[in-house]
PDB file of C-alpha atoms in Angstrom:
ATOM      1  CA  UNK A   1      25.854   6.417  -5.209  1.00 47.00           C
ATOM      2  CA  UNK A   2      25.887   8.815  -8.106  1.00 56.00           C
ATOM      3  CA  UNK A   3      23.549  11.195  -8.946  1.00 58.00           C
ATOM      4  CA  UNK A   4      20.422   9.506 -10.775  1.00 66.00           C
ATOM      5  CA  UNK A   5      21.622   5.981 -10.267  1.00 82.00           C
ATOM      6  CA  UNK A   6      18.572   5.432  -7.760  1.00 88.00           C
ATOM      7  CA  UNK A   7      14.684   5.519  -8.940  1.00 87.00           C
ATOM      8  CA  UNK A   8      12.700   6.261  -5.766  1.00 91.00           C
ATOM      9  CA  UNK A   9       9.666   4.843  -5.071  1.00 94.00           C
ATOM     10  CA  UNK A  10       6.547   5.695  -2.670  1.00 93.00           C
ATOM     11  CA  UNK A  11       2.875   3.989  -2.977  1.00 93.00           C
ATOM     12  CA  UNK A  12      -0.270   4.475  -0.652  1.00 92.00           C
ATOM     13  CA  UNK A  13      -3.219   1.513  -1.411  1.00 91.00           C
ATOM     14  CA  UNK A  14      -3.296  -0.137  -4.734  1.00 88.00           C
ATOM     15  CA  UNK A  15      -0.521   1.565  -7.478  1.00 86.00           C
ATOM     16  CA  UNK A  16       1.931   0.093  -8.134  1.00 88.00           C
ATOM     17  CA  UNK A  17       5.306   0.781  -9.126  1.00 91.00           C
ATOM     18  CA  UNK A  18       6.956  -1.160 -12.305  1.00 92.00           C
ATOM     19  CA  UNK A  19      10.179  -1.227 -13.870  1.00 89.00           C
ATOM     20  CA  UNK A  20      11.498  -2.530 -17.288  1.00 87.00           C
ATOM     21  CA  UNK A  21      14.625  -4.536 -17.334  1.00 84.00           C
ATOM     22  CA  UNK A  22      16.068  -6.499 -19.465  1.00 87.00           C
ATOM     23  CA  UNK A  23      12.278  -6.732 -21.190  1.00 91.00           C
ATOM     24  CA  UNK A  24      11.185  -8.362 -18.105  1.00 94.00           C
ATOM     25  CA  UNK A  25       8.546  -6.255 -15.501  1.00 94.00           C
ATOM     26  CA  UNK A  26      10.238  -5.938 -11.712  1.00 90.00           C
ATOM     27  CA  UNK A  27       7.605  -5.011  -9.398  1.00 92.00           C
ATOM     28  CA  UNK A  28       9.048  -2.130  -6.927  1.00 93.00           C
ATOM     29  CA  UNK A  29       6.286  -1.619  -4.481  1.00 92.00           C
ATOM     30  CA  UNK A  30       3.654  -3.689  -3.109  1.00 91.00           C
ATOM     31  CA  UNK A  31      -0.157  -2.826  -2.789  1.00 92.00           C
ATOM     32  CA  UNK A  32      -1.539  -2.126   0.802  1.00 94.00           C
ATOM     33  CA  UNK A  33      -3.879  -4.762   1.444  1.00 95.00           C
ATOM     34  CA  UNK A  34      -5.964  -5.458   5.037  1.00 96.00           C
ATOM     35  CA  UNK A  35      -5.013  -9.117   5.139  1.00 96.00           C
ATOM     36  CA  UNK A  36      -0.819  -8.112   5.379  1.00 95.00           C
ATOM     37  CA  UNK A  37      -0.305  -9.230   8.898  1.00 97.00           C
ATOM     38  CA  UNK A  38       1.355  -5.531   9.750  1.00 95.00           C
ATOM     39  CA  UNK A  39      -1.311  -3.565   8.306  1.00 95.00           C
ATOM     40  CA  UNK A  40      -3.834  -5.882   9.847  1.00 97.00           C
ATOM     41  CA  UNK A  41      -2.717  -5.713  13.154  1.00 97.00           C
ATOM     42  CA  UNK A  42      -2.567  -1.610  13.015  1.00 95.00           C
ATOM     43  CA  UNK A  43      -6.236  -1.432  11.762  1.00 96.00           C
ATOM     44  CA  UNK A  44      -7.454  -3.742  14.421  1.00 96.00           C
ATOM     45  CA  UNK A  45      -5.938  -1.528  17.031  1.00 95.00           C
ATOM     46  CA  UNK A  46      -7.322   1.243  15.166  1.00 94.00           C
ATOM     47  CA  UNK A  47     -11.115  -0.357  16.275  1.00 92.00           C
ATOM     48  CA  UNK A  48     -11.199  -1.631  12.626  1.00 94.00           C
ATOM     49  CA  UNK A  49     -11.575  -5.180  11.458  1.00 96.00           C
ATOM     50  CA  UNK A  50     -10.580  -6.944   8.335  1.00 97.00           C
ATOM     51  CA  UNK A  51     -12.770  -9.815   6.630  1.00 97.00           C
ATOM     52  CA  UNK A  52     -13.356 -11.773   3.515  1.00 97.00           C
ATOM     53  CA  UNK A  53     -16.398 -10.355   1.141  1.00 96.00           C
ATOM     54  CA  UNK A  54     -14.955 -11.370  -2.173  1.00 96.00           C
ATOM     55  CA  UNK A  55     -11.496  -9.857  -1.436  1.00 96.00           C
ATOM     56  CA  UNK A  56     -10.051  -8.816   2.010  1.00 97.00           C
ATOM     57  CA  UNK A  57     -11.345  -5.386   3.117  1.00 97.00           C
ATOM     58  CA  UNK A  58     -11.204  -3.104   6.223  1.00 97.00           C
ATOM     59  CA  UNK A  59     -14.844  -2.930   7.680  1.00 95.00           C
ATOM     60  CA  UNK A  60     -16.054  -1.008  10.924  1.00 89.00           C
ATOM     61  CA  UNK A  61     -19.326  -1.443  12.951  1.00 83.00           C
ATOM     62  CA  UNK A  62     -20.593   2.018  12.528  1.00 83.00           C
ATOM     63  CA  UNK A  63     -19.720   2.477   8.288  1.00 82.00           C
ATOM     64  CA  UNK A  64     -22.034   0.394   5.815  1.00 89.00           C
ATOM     65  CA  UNK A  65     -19.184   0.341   3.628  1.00 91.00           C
ATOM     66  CA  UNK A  66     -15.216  -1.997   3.413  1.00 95.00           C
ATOM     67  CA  UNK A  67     -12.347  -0.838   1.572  1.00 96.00           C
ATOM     68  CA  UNK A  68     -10.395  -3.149  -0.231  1.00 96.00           C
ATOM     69  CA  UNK A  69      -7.043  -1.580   0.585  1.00 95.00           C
ATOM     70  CA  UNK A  70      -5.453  -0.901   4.212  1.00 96.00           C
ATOM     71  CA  UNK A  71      -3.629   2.779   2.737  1.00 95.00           C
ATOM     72  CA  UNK A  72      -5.436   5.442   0.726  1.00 93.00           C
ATOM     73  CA  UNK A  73      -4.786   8.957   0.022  1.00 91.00           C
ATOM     74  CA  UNK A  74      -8.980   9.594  -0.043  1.00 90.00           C
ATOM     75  CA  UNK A  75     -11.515   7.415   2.028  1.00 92.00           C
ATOM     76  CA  UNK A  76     -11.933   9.997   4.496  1.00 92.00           C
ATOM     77  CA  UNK A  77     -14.910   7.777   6.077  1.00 91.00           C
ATOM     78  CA  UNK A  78     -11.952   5.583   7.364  1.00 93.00           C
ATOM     79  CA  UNK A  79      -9.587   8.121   8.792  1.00 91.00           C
ATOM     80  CA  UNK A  80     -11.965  10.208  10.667  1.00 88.00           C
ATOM     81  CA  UNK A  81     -12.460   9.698  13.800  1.00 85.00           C
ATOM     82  CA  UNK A  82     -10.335   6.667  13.770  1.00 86.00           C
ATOM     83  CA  UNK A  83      -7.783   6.048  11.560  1.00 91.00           C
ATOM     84  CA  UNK A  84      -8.644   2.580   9.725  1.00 94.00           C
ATOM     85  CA  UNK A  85      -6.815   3.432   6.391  1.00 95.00           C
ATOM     86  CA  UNK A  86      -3.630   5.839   6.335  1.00 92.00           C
ATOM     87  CA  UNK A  87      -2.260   7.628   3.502  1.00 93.00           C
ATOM     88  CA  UNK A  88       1.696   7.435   4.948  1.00 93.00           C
ATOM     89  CA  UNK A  89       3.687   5.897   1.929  1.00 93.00           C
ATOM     90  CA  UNK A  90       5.844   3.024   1.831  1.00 92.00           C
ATOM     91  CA  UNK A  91       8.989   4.399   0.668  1.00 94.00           C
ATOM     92  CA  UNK A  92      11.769   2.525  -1.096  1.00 92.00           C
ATOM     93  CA  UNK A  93      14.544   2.411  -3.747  1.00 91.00           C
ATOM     94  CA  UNK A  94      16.176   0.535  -6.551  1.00 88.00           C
ATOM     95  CA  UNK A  95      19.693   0.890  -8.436  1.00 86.00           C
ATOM     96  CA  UNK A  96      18.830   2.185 -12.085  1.00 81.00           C
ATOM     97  CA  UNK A  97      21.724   1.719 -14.504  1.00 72.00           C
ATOM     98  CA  UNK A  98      20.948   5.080 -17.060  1.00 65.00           C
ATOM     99  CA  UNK A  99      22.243   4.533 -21.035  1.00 64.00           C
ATOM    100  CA  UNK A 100      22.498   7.280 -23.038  1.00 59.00           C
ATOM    101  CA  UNK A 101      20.500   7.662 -26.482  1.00 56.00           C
TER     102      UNK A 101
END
């Protein structure tokens, strides 16, 4: 590939990554949410647990609070001791065709 022919793209939680092509939106990345089978299983072995209060969130017996998404860059509440919500990015790319102006 050639030099800036690939857009890279990393999220943690809820951003999200758009592009414009064609004058149609292409979503690039998809938002961390507890009730993805992957990041479900990883905070129940984490001591976490994931239920239904409006939305899906990650809930624990000992915080009086849920998180609505499974990856955050704050939220320390769920990282420390155990690590309910991680801030490790999803990482991907896409071919970008570049015009000139």
């Amino acid at each position: 590939m050639q030099l800036g022919t690939v857009a890279w793209i990393a999220n943690a939680g809820d951003c999200r990554a758009v592009l414009r092509r064609s004058g149609a939106a292409h979503r690039l990345s998809r938002d961390h949410k507890p009730n993805i089978e992957s990041e479900k299983r990883r905070i129940y072995f984490a001591g976490g647990r994931v239920e239904f209060l409006g939305c899906w969130r990650v809930t624990h017996n000992t915080l009086p609070i849920a998180l609505a998404c499974s990856r955050s860059l704050g939220d320390a509440d769920f990282k420390f001791p155990n690590p309910l919500v991680e801030a490790t990015p999803e990482v991907s790319f896409v071919s970008v065709k570049l015009r000139s102006h």
